[in-house]
Structures are given as structure tokens and as C-alpha cells.
Amino acid sequence: MLEQILLHHKQFSLKLREEPLKIRLEYLSDLEKMVMDHTEDIVQALRLDFAKPEAEALLTEIYPVLHEIRYVKKNLKKWIKPQRVSAPLGLMGTKNYILPVPRGVCLIIGPWNYPFQLMIAPLIAALAAGNCAFLKPSEFTPHTSALLKVLIKKTFSEDHVTVIEGGVEMTQNLLELPFDHIFFTGSTQVGKVVMAAASKHLSSITLELGGKSPTVIDSTADLEQAAEKITWAKFVNAGQTCVAPDYLLIHKDVFSEFRSHLIKKIETFYGKSDHQKKNSPDLARIISVKHTERLAQLLKEAVKQNAEITYGGDIDIPHRYVAPTLIEKVDMHSALMKEEIFGPLLPMIPFHEISEVLHFINDRPKPLALYIYSHSEMNIEALTKGTASGGVCINDSVIHVGNVHLPFGGIGESGLGNYHGYFGFRAFSHEKSVLRQYWLGRLLRVIYPPYTAFKINLIKKLIRWHL
Ligand code: NAD
């Protein structure tokens, strides 16, 4: 059955290649209308899936996709134009250009943490570039996934965009098929499975993965502001954000002062007592009981290895609640410091010198994001240039993802390729090289056999004269 759908998509994708800009823009407008008309339903589905607060649903799931669609619609005419390039002297008289063409039929696999945005944002890029798409949402957000299926079916023809629901087994079945491009958002571990599967058909891939994003607070930072920004970035979506600050590296001289600011901000945002925090409408739940158990286990093991909980620590597994929690004296070999935390647990580690921080980060897998809170140009430059990460955000956290002019993606274990804005259009396009020959091309006959001494001499001159 999947093969049959793919066959229809392949046929439809050939038609798409010939469609003018106007039609592509209409597809994007249809998608925009779908989101606008059903914003309430989407917010409701996200609430049912994991009590995502309405403000967070609007800000992190609805707004980014509408912003992206509108930006892409404004710029697509420019992006799809063939881009003229010059020719070397040896190819004098030829016309050369780069033609962005659709990849064909794309498979978009999504995670559960931003289950709407992370299906629709890649779809925008896929449609803008003229592709057909299979969407495979996460099985952990059944309400959002079911709604997505209904809305997409209403908006697009079946052979253009199709939602396939299901779990791991279904994803594995999809990965058996010869897609032209696979766009995967999820964990590093499953990213490796996707890459191996893509190699069977040599499908091109984009991997948007996760990891542990370090956050550095040096002694020159504005501590109160840093605390406010980090509190939001860490606890939005209950810490279940791929670019959430995973752990803090804090200069020893400001450590305790920064801790006080952090606690103050947590209490301003979510309430002072355990009861207030647990009942705060502004704190999302953990996606499932299983995921809550994993976080409880991470914390328990860390404490067993002598870590200290200096704030929070309240966990209610059946209600999938984990309190904003600060942890100190963590063992660097504990799972808490090895696995991506992906929840509201925040380890805090003191440092003496910025060189220690550089070593610490460079000793570990390349993260998706690095956050630097500092007013020292030297420290900012040392960290920005001296480490590798998908992106860097200075004196703020997470918000760099919201700039459509910046590519969003990881490096090494945090991902391969990138998207958003023009970069998304490129991810879903093949850049076809086109060379058109004219009458001057007859001169090229000098390079054809028989290779006389005169011709060899001519080639040697070409090399010697840097032509
Ligand atoms: P996941 O890797 O477990 O699942 C993602 C998708 O892969 C789901 O649709 C799932 O059905 C499928 N899948 C799971 N196991 C599979 C297997 N063995 N074989 C084939 N398919 C499989 O990720 P998740 O738990 O849904 O999401 C959390 C992860 O995603 C975190 O690591 C987070 O950092 C990352 N993430 C990255 C970004 C980004 O843009 N870079 C954004 C959001 C989340």
C-alpha cells in the first residue's frame, strides 16, 4: 500500500516540475489558510497531548510556521530563478547557470516535542521547492497527528501530500522506500537509523537532531537578565526543546549570586510553592509516563552519585509532572551529564577559567546550540570561534531559531544540513548545473584526438598560464 502511494506521488511530482510559480504560491497560501482557519483546533490538540499552554502553542507552533510561509511566499520568485554564473576562458562562449529543481518525493519524519511546527516547517520548504511529501508525525502526540491527517487531506490532493500515522514499525516500513529526500527531526540515535536506511537508495538527507546544548555564564554577564532568559528557554515546553540549555557552566565568582537570580525567576514565572508550580497553567507536562520515569531515574542516579538538588526535585510520575529543578555537584560520568536531558532538570557546574570551558565543550559531541552570557569580547570570541556547534546565541537563548535569515541545523551528532527560509528551499532542491554551448564551441575541437604535439603543447600552456 505504501508503495502504491509512493508511485502516485512519483507521477504527480513529474507534473509539479512543470507548474509555474503561481501554482506553488497557491499551495503555500492553502497551507497558510489551513493554519489560520484551524489555529484553535491545533492549540486544543496540543493541550490534549501534553497540556501545552496556549501562549506557548501560539508562540512556538503557530506563529513560526505562519511567519515562515509569509517570508517564503515573498521571496520564492527570486529563489526559483536560474542563477547565471561565469565561465572560464577555456569554455568561452558558453552560457552557464544553476537551476534549482525539485528533489521529487520527500519523506518528512517528525518528533513529538513541537509536533505541529516540526511537520509544517519542513513541508513549507518542500512545497516551495516543488516537491511531493509524505508526512510521518510522532506516535506520542496522537491528537495533533490525527488533526494533521484530517487537515492535510482537506487541503492537498492525496498524491501531493499524505500523512502516514504510526509508530516505529511504520517509520521503518517507510524508510525501506526509495524516497528522493528524507528530512528527519528527532534523536541522534534514530538519526543514525535513518542515515543507514537512506544509504540503501542513496536518498539525500537532512538530519535535524538533538544533543546537550551548553550555556556559559561568565563573571561579566548581566546575571539577572541571563537568569530570566535561561529560565524561559529551559522550562518552556517543560524543557522538551531540542535547543534548550542542557546544563550551565557558571564562573565560580558569580555562581551563588546567579543561583539566587535563577530561583527568583523560576518563582516569578511559575509560583513559589510546589503546589503553585504543579498547578501553574504555564508549565507543560512531560509527554508520557515513560518519559517522566526516565527523568526521575536520571535524577535518582545523579543523586546516588553524590549530586545535590539545590532547588525543586518534585516529580509526580502518574501526572507526568517534573518541577523546575537545579542540580549541583554532578558527576561528569552520570547519565545526567551524558544523555540529552530533554526535561526541566538543570545541572549547574562552576568553572575557573574560560580555557576550562573550551576543553569541556570540545571534549564532548558537537552540540546543536551554544549559549554565551558575557560582556567580555575576548570570551565571546574564544567560545564562538574555538568550539563547534550548530549555532551560537550570545546573551540570549533559543531565539536564534526564530530568525528565518539564519540556517538552522546541527553539526556532527547534532545533525546534518539545515533549513528555514532560503536554506529550507535549498535543502529540498537539487541545484542542477546547466551549460549551453554555442558556435564558439567548435574551437574546443582542438582538445579531441588525435593528440598531436601541437595539442599537447596547447594544453600545457593552458595549465602554465592559469587559464
Ligand atoms: P525520536 O528520534 O525518538 O523519534 C522521532 C521519529 O522517529 C518519530 O516519528 C518516531 O516514530 C521515529 N522513530 C523512533 N524510533 C525509531 C526507530 N528505531 N526506527 C525508525 N524510526 C523511529 O525523537 P523524539 O523522542 O520524538 O524527539 C526528541 C528528540 O528530537 C530529541 O533528541 C530532540 O533534541 C530532537 N529534536 C531535534 C530538533 C531539531 O530541530 N534539531 C527539533 C525537535 C526535536
Coordinates of C-alpha atoms and ligand atoms in Angstrom, one line a residue:
M1 CA 0.0 0.0 0.0
L2 CA 2.8 2.4 0.8
E3 CA 4.5 1.5 -2.5
Q4 CA 1.2 2.3 -4.3
I5 CA 1.0 5.8 -2.6
L6 CA 4.6 6.4 -3.5
L7 CA 4.0 5.5 -7.1
H8 CA 1.2 8.1 -7.3
H9 CA 3.4 10.7 -5.7
K10 CA 6.2 10.0 -8.2
Q11 CA 3.8 10.6 -11.1
F12 CA 2.4 13.7 -9.5
S13 CA 5.9 15.0 -8.8
L14 CA 6.6 15.0 -12.5
K15 CA 3.6 17.3 -13.1
L16 CA 4.9 19.6 -10.3
R17 CA 8.1 20.1 -12.2
E18 CA 6.2 21.9 -14.9
E19 CA 4.0 24.0 -12.8
P20 CA 4.6 27.8 -12.7
L21 CA 5.4 29.9 -9.7
K22 CA 1.8 31.0 -9.3
I23 CA 0.7 27.4 -8.5
R24 CA 3.4 26.9 -5.9
L25 CA 2.4 30.1 -4.3
E26 CA -1.2 28.9 -4.2
Y27 CA -0.1 25.7 -2.4
L28 CA 1.6 27.8 0.2
S29 CA -1.5 30.1 0.5
D30 CA -3.6 27.0 1.0
L31 CA -1.3 25.8 3.8
E32 CA -1.4 29.3 5.4
K33 CA -5.2 29.3 5.2
M34 CA -5.3 25.8 6.8
V35 CA -3.3 27.0 9.8
M36 CA -5.2 30.3 10.1
D37 CA -8.6 28.6 9.9
H38 CA -7.7 25.9 12.4
T39 CA -5.5 27.6 15.0
E40 CA -8.0 26.9 17.8
D41 CA -8.1 23.2 16.8
I42 CA -4.3 22.9 16.7
V43 CA -4.0 24.6 20.1
Q44 CA -6.6 22.3 21.5
A45 CA -4.8 19.1 20.2
L46 CA -1.5 20.3 21.7
R47 CA -3.3 20.8 25.0
L48 CA -4.7 17.3 24.9
D49 CA -1.4 15.8 24.0
F50 CA 0.7 17.3 26.8
A51 CA -1.0 20.3 28.3
K52 CA 1.0 22.7 26.2
P53 CA 0.0 26.2 27.4
E54 CA -2.0 28.2 24.8
A55 CA 0.6 31.0 24.7
E56 CA 3.4 28.5 24.1
A57 CA 1.4 26.8 21.4
L58 CA 0.7 30.1 19.6
L59 CA 4.3 31.3 20.0
T60 CA 6.2 28.2 19.2
E61 CA 3.9 26.2 16.9
I62 CA 1.6 28.6 15.1
Y63 CA 3.5 31.9 14.8
P64 CA 6.8 30.4 13.4
V65 CA 5.0 28.5 10.6
L66 CA 2.9 31.5 9.5
H67 CA 6.0 33.7 9.6
E68 CA 7.9 31.2 7.5
I69 CA 5.1 30.8 4.9
R70 CA 4.8 34.5 4.5
Y71 CA 8.5 35.0 4.2
V72 CA 8.8 32.2 1.6
K73 CA 5.9 33.5 -0.4
K74 CA 7.5 36.9 -0.6
N75 CA 10.9 35.6 -1.8
L76 CA 10.2 32.5 -3.8
K77 CA 10.1 34.3 -7.2
K78 CA 13.8 35.3 -6.6
W79 CA 14.9 31.9 -5.4
I80 CA 13.5 29.8 -8.2
K81 CA 15.2 31.9 -10.9
P82 CA 18.1 30.3 -12.7
Q83 CA 21.3 31.8 -11.3
R84 CA 23.8 32.8 -14.1
V85 CA 27.4 32.0 -13.4
S86 CA 30.5 32.9 -15.5
A87 CA 32.7 30.5 -17.4
P88 CA 36.5 30.0 -17.5
L89 CA 38.4 31.1 -20.6
G90 CA 38.6 27.5 -21.9
L91 CA 34.7 27.4 -22.0
M92 CA 34.4 30.8 -23.7
G93 CA 31.2 31.4 -25.5
T94 CA 29.1 29.1 -23.3
K95 CA 26.1 30.1 -21.1
N96 CA 26.1 28.7 -17.6
Y97 CA 23.5 28.7 -14.9
I98 CA 22.4 26.9 -11.7
L99 CA 18.8 25.8 -11.9
P100 CA 17.1 24.8 -8.6
V101 CA 14.8 21.9 -9.4
P102 CA 12.6 19.8 -7.0
R103 CA 14.1 16.7 -5.4
G104 CA 10.9 14.8 -6.1
V105 CA 9.1 12.9 -3.4
C106 CA 10.2 13.6 0.2
L107 CA 9.7 11.8 3.4
I108 CA 9.4 14.2 6.4
I109 CA 9.6 12.4 9.8
G110 CA 8.9 14.4 13.0
P111 CA 9.3 14.2 16.7
W112 CA 6.7 14.9 19.4
N113 CA 8.1 18.0 21.2
Y114 CA 6.9 20.6 18.7
P115 CA 4.6 18.2 16.8
F116 CA 2.9 20.7 14.6
Q117 CA 5.7 23.1 13.8
L118 CA 8.2 20.4 13.0
M119 CA 5.9 18.8 10.5
I120 CA 4.7 22.0 8.8
A121 CA 8.0 24.0 8.7
P122 CA 9.8 21.4 6.5
L123 CA 6.6 20.9 4.5
I124 CA 6.7 24.7 3.6
A125 CA 10.2 24.3 2.3
A126 CA 9.3 21.1 0.4
L127 CA 6.3 22.7 -1.3
A128 CA 8.2 25.9 -2.1
A129 CA 10.8 23.8 -3.9
G130 CA 8.1 21.9 -5.8
N131 CA 8.1 18.5 -4.1
C132 CA 5.5 15.9 -3.1
A133 CA 5.7 14.9 0.6
F134 CA 4.9 12.0 2.9
L135 CA 4.5 13.3 6.5
K136 CA 5.1 10.9 9.4
P137 CA 4.2 12.6 12.7
S138 CA 5.2 11.2 16.1
E139 CA 3.1 8.5 17.7
F140 CA 3.4 10.2 21.0
T141 CA 1.1 13.1 20.1
P142 CA -2.0 11.3 18.8
H143 CA -4.3 14.3 18.9
T144 CA -2.0 16.5 16.9
S145 CA -1.2 13.7 14.5
A146 CA -4.9 12.8 13.8
L147 CA -5.7 16.5 13.3
L148 CA -2.8 16.9 10.9
K149 CA -4.1 14.0 8.9
V150 CA -7.6 15.5 8.6
L151 CA -6.3 19.0 7.7
I152 CA -3.8 17.9 5.2
K153 CA -6.3 15.6 3.5
K154 CA -8.7 18.6 3.2
T155 CA -6.0 20.9 1.8
F156 CA -3.9 18.8 -0.6
S157 CA -4.6 16.1 -3.1
E158 CA -3.6 12.6 -1.8
D159 CA -0.8 12.2 -4.4
H160 CA 0.7 15.5 -3.4
V161 CA 0.9 15.5 0.4
T162 CA 0.0 12.5 2.5
V163 CA 0.1 12.0 6.3
I164 CA 1.0 8.4 7.3
E165 CA 0.4 7.8 11.0
G166 CA 2.1 5.0 13.0
G167 CA 4.9 4.2 15.3
V168 CA 8.4 2.9 14.9
E169 CA 7.4 0.0 12.7
M170 CA 5.6 2.2 10.3
T171 CA 8.6 4.6 10.1
Q172 CA 10.8 1.6 9.4
N173 CA 8.5 0.5 6.6
L174 CA 8.6 4.0 5.1
L175 CA 12.4 4.0 5.4
E176 CA 12.5 0.9 3.1
L177 CA 11.2 3.0 0.2
P178 CA 13.3 4.9 -2.4
F179 CA 12.5 8.5 -1.4
D180 CA 14.3 11.3 -3.2
H181 CA 14.9 13.1 0.1
I182 CA 14.4 12.2 3.7
F183 CA 14.1 15.1 6.2
F184 CA 14.3 13.7 9.8
T185 CA 13.8 15.6 13.0
G186 CA 14.4 13.6 16.1
S187 CA 17.1 12.0 18.3
T188 CA 20.7 11.4 17.3
Q189 CA 20.2 7.6 17.9
V190 CA 17.3 7.3 15.4
G191 CA 19.1 9.8 13.1
K192 CA 21.7 7.0 12.6
V193 CA 19.0 4.5 11.7
V194 CA 17.6 7.0 9.2
M195 CA 21.1 7.6 7.6
A196 CA 21.7 3.9 7.3
A197 CA 18.3 3.4 5.6
A198 CA 18.9 6.3 3.3
S199 CA 22.2 4.8 2.1
K200 CA 20.3 1.8 0.6
H201 CA 18.8 4.0 -2.1
L202 CA 21.3 6.8 -1.7
S203 CA 18.4 9.2 -0.9
S204 CA 19.7 12.6 0.1
I205 CA 19.1 13.5 3.8
T206 CA 18.7 16.3 6.2
L207 CA 19.1 15.3 9.9
E208 CA 17.8 17.8 12.5
L209 CA 18.9 16.1 15.7
G210 CA 19.4 16.9 19.4
G211 CA 22.2 16.9 22.0
K212 CA 23.4 18.7 25.0
S213 CA 23.5 22.5 24.4
P214 CA 25.9 24.1 26.9
T215 CA 25.2 27.5 28.4
V216 CA 28.1 29.6 29.7
I217 CA 27.7 32.4 32.2
D218 CA 31.0 34.2 32.8
S219 CA 31.7 36.8 35.5
T220 CA 31.0 39.8 33.2
A221 CA 27.4 38.6 32.4
D222 CA 24.3 40.6 33.4
L223 CA 23.2 37.9 35.9
E224 CA 19.6 39.0 36.3
Q225 CA 18.9 39.1 32.6
A226 CA 20.7 35.9 32.0
A227 CA 18.7 34.2 34.7
E228 CA 15.4 35.4 33.2
K229 CA 16.3 34.3 29.6
I230 CA 17.6 30.9 30.8
T231 CA 14.6 30.3 32.9
W232 CA 12.3 30.8 29.9
A233 CA 14.5 28.9 27.5
K234 CA 15.0 25.9 29.8
F235 CA 11.4 25.5 31.1
V236 CA 9.3 26.4 28.0
N237 CA 7.7 23.2 26.9
A238 CA 8.9 21.7 30.2
G239 CA 12.4 21.6 28.9
Q240 CA 11.4 19.4 26.0
T241 CA 13.1 21.6 23.4
C242 CA 16.0 20.4 21.1
V243 CA 17.8 23.7 21.7
A244 CA 17.0 24.1 25.4
P245 CA 20.0 24.9 27.6
D246 CA 21.0 21.4 28.7
Y247 CA 23.5 22.4 31.5
L248 CA 25.0 25.6 32.8
L249 CA 28.7 26.4 33.1
I250 CA 29.0 29.3 35.6
H251 CA 32.0 31.3 36.7
K252 CA 32.8 30.4 40.3
D253 CA 32.8 34.1 41.4
V254 CA 29.1 34.6 40.4
F255 CA 27.8 31.1 41.0
S256 CA 25.8 31.6 44.1
E257 CA 24.5 35.1 43.1
F258 CA 23.4 33.6 39.7
R259 CA 21.7 30.7 41.5
S260 CA 19.6 33.2 43.6
H261 CA 18.6 35.1 40.5
L262 CA 17.6 31.9 38.8
I263 CA 15.4 30.8 41.7
K264 CA 13.8 34.2 41.8
K265 CA 12.9 34.0 38.1
I266 CA 11.5 30.4 38.4
E267 CA 9.3 31.6 41.2
T268 CA 8.1 34.7 39.3
F269 CA 7.3 32.6 36.3
Y270 CA 5.7 29.5 37.9
G271 CA 5.0 30.3 41.6
K272 CA 6.8 29.9 44.9
S273 CA 5.5 26.7 46.4
D274 CA 5.5 23.2 44.9
H275 CA 1.7 23.3 44.8
Q276 CA 1.7 26.6 42.8
K277 CA 4.2 25.3 40.3
K278 CA 2.4 22.0 39.9
N279 CA -0.8 23.9 39.2
S280 CA 0.7 26.5 37.0
P281 CA -1.1 26.7 33.6
D282 CA 2.2 27.9 32.2
L283 CA 4.2 24.7 32.7
A284 CA 3.6 21.9 30.2
R285 CA 3.6 18.2 31.2
I286 CA 6.2 15.6 30.2
I287 CA 5.0 13.8 27.0
S288 CA 4.4 10.4 28.6
V289 CA 4.7 8.4 31.8
K290 CA 7.6 6.5 30.3
H291 CA 9.5 9.8 29.6
T292 CA 8.7 11.0 33.1
E293 CA 10.1 7.8 34.6
R294 CA 13.3 8.4 32.5
L295 CA 13.7 11.8 34.0
A296 CA 13.0 10.5 37.6
Q297 CA 15.7 7.8 37.0
L298 CA 18.2 10.4 35.7
L299 CA 17.8 12.4 38.8
K300 CA 17.8 9.5 41.2
E301 CA 21.0 8.1 39.7
A302 CA 22.7 11.5 39.8
V303 CA 21.8 11.9 43.5
K304 CA 23.2 8.4 44.1
Q305 CA 26.4 9.6 42.5
N306 CA 26.5 12.5 45.1
A307 CA 24.8 15.2 43.1
E308 CA 22.8 17.7 45.2
I309 CA 19.3 19.0 44.4
T310 CA 19.5 22.7 45.3
Y311 CA 16.0 23.6 44.1
G312 CA 12.9 21.7 43.1
G313 CA 13.1 17.9 42.7
D314 CA 9.3 17.3 42.9
I315 CA 8.2 14.6 40.5
D316 CA 4.8 13.1 40.0
I317 CA 5.0 10.3 37.6
P318 CA 1.3 9.4 37.0
H319 CA 0.6 13.1 36.3
R320 CA 3.7 13.5 34.2
Y321 CA 4.9 16.4 36.2
V322 CA 8.6 17.3 36.8
A323 CA 9.3 20.5 38.8
P324 CA 11.9 23.0 37.5
T325 CA 15.0 21.5 39.3
L326 CA 18.5 22.8 39.8
I327 CA 21.2 20.2 40.4
E328 CA 24.8 20.8 41.6
K329 CA 27.9 18.7 42.2
V330 CA 27.0 16.4 39.3
D331 CA 29.3 13.5 38.4
M332 CA 30.5 14.1 34.8
H333 CA 30.1 10.3 34.2
S334 CA 26.5 10.3 35.3
A335 CA 23.8 9.7 32.7
L336 CA 22.6 13.2 33.5
M337 CA 25.8 14.6 32.0
K338 CA 25.9 12.1 29.1
E339 CA 22.4 11.9 27.8
E340 CA 20.4 14.8 26.4
I341 CA 18.2 15.7 29.4
F342 CA 15.1 16.9 27.5
G343 CA 13.2 17.9 30.6
P344 CA 13.2 20.6 33.3
L345 CA 16.3 19.3 35.1
L346 CA 19.2 21.8 35.1
P347 CA 22.7 20.8 36.2
M348 CA 24.9 23.8 37.2
I349 CA 28.7 23.4 37.0
P350 CA 31.2 26.0 38.3
F351 CA 34.4 26.9 36.3
H352 CA 37.5 29.0 37.0
E353 CA 38.9 29.8 33.6
I354 CA 37.4 30.2 30.1
S355 CA 40.0 27.7 28.8
E356 CA 38.4 25.0 31.0
V357 CA 35.1 25.7 29.3
L358 CA 36.6 25.4 25.9
H359 CA 38.1 22.0 26.8
F360 CA 34.9 20.9 28.4
I361 CA 32.8 21.6 25.3
N362 CA 35.4 20.4 22.8
D363 CA 35.7 17.1 24.7
R364 CA 32.0 16.3 24.0
P365 CA 29.9 15.7 20.9
K366 CA 29.2 18.9 18.9
P367 CA 26.0 20.5 20.3
L368 CA 23.1 21.9 18.4
A369 CA 23.4 25.3 20.2
L370 CA 25.9 27.1 22.4
Y371 CA 24.8 29.9 24.6
I372 CA 27.2 32.5 25.9
Y373 CA 26.2 35.1 28.5
S374 CA 29.1 37.6 28.7
H375 CA 30.2 41.1 28.1
S376 CA 33.8 40.1 27.5
E377 CA 34.5 40.3 23.8
M378 CA 37.5 38.1 24.4
N379 CA 35.5 35.3 25.9
I380 CA 32.7 35.6 23.3
E381 CA 35.2 35.3 20.5
A382 CA 37.1 32.5 22.2
L383 CA 34.0 30.4 22.6
T384 CA 32.4 31.3 19.2
K385 CA 35.5 30.5 17.2
G386 CA 37.0 27.9 19.4
T387 CA 34.1 25.4 19.6
A388 CA 31.9 23.7 17.0
S389 CA 28.1 23.8 17.3
G390 CA 25.1 24.1 15.1
G391 CA 24.5 27.7 16.2
V392 CA 25.6 30.2 18.8
C393 CA 23.4 32.6 20.6
I394 CA 25.1 35.4 22.6
N395 CA 23.3 37.0 25.6
D396 CA 20.1 35.1 24.9
S397 CA 18.9 31.5 24.3
V398 CA 16.8 29.6 21.8
I399 CA 15.6 32.8 19.9
H400 CA 18.2 32.4 17.1
V401 CA 16.0 29.6 15.8
G402 CA 13.3 32.2 15.1
N403 CA 15.3 34.2 12.5
V404 CA 14.4 32.9 9.0
H405 CA 17.6 34.6 7.6
L406 CA 19.8 32.2 9.6
P407 CA 20.2 28.5 8.7
F408 CA 19.0 26.1 11.4
G409 CA 20.8 22.8 11.8
G410 CA 23.4 20.8 13.7
I411 CA 26.8 19.5 13.1
G412 CA 28.2 16.0 13.8
E413 CA 26.0 14.3 16.4
S414 CA 23.5 17.2 16.4
G415 CA 22.7 17.0 12.7
L416 CA 23.5 17.2 9.0
G417 CA 22.2 20.0 6.8
N418 CA 20.0 22.9 7.7
Y419 CA 16.7 24.7 6.8
H420 CA 14.5 27.7 7.4
G421 CA 13.9 30.4 4.8
Y422 CA 16.1 30.2 1.8
F423 CA 18.1 27.4 3.4
G424 CA 15.0 25.3 3.6
F425 CA 14.3 25.9 -0.1
R426 CA 17.9 24.8 -0.8
A427 CA 17.5 21.6 1.3
F428 CA 14.6 20.5 -0.7
S429 CA 16.0 21.5 -4.1
H430 CA 18.6 19.9 -6.3
E431 CA 21.0 22.6 -7.7
K432 CA 21.2 21.5 -11.3
S433 CA 24.2 22.7 -13.3
V434 CA 23.3 23.7 -16.9
L435 CA 25.9 24.6 -19.6
R436 CA 24.7 25.6 -23.0
Q437 CA 27.1 25.6 -25.9
Y438 CA 27.1 28.0 -28.9
W439 CA 29.0 28.3 -32.1
L440 CA 32.3 29.1 -30.3
G441 CA 32.3 25.6 -29.0
R442 CA 33.7 24.4 -32.4
L443 CA 37.1 25.8 -31.2
L444 CA 37.0 23.1 -28.5
R445 CA 37.8 20.5 -31.2
V446 CA 41.5 21.3 -30.5
I447 CA 41.2 19.0 -27.5
Y448 CA 39.9 16.0 -29.4
P449 CA 42.1 13.1 -30.6
P450 CA 44.4 12.6 -32.4
Y451 CA 46.6 14.2 -29.7
T452 CA 49.3 15.8 -31.8
A453 CA 52.3 17.5 -30.3
F454 CA 50.7 20.9 -31.1
K455 CA 47.6 20.0 -29.0
I456 CA 49.7 18.7 -26.1
N457 CA 51.6 22.0 -26.1
L458 CA 48.4 24.0 -26.1
I459 CA 47.1 22.0 -23.1
K460 CA 50.4 22.6 -21.3
K461 CA 50.1 26.4 -21.9
L462 CA 46.6 26.3 -20.5
I463 CA 48.0 24.8 -17.3
R464 CA 51.0 27.1 -17.1
W465 CA 49.1 30.3 -17.8
H466 CA 46.4 29.6 -15.1
L467 CA 43.7 29.7 -17.7
Ligands
NAD1 P1 12.8 10.1 18.2 O1 14.1 10.0 17.4 O2 12.6 9.0 19.2 O3 11.6 9.9 17.2 C1 11.5 10.7 16.0 C2 10.7 10.0 15.0 O4 11.4 8.8 14.6 C3 9.3 9.6 15.4 O5 8.4 9.9 14.3 C4 9.4 8.1 15.6 O6 8.2 7.4 15.2 C5 10.5 7.7 14.7 N1 11.3 6.6 15.3 C6 11.6 6.3 16.6 N2 12.4 5.2 16.8 C7 12.6 4.8 15.5 C8 13.4 3.7 15.0 N3 14.0 2.8 15.8 N4 13.4 3.5 13.7 C9 12.7 4.3 12.9 N5 12.0 5.4 13.3 C10 12.0 5.6 14.6 O7 12.7 11.5 18.8 P2 11.6 12.1 19.7 O8 11.7 11.5 21.1 O9 10.3 12.1 19.1 O10 12.1 13.7 19.8 C11 13.1 14.1 20.7 C12 14.4 14.2 20.0 O11 14.3 15.1 18.9 C13 15.4 15.0 20.9 O12 16.7 14.4 20.8 C14 15.4 16.4 20.3 O13 16.6 17.1 20.6 C15 15.3 16.1 18.9 N6 14.7 17.3 18.2 C16 15.5 17.9 17.3 C17 15.0 19.1 16.7 C18 15.8 19.9 15.7 O14 15.3 20.7 15.0 N7 17.1 19.7 15.6 C19 13.8 19.5 17.0 C20 13.0 18.8 17.9 C21 13.5 17.7 18.5

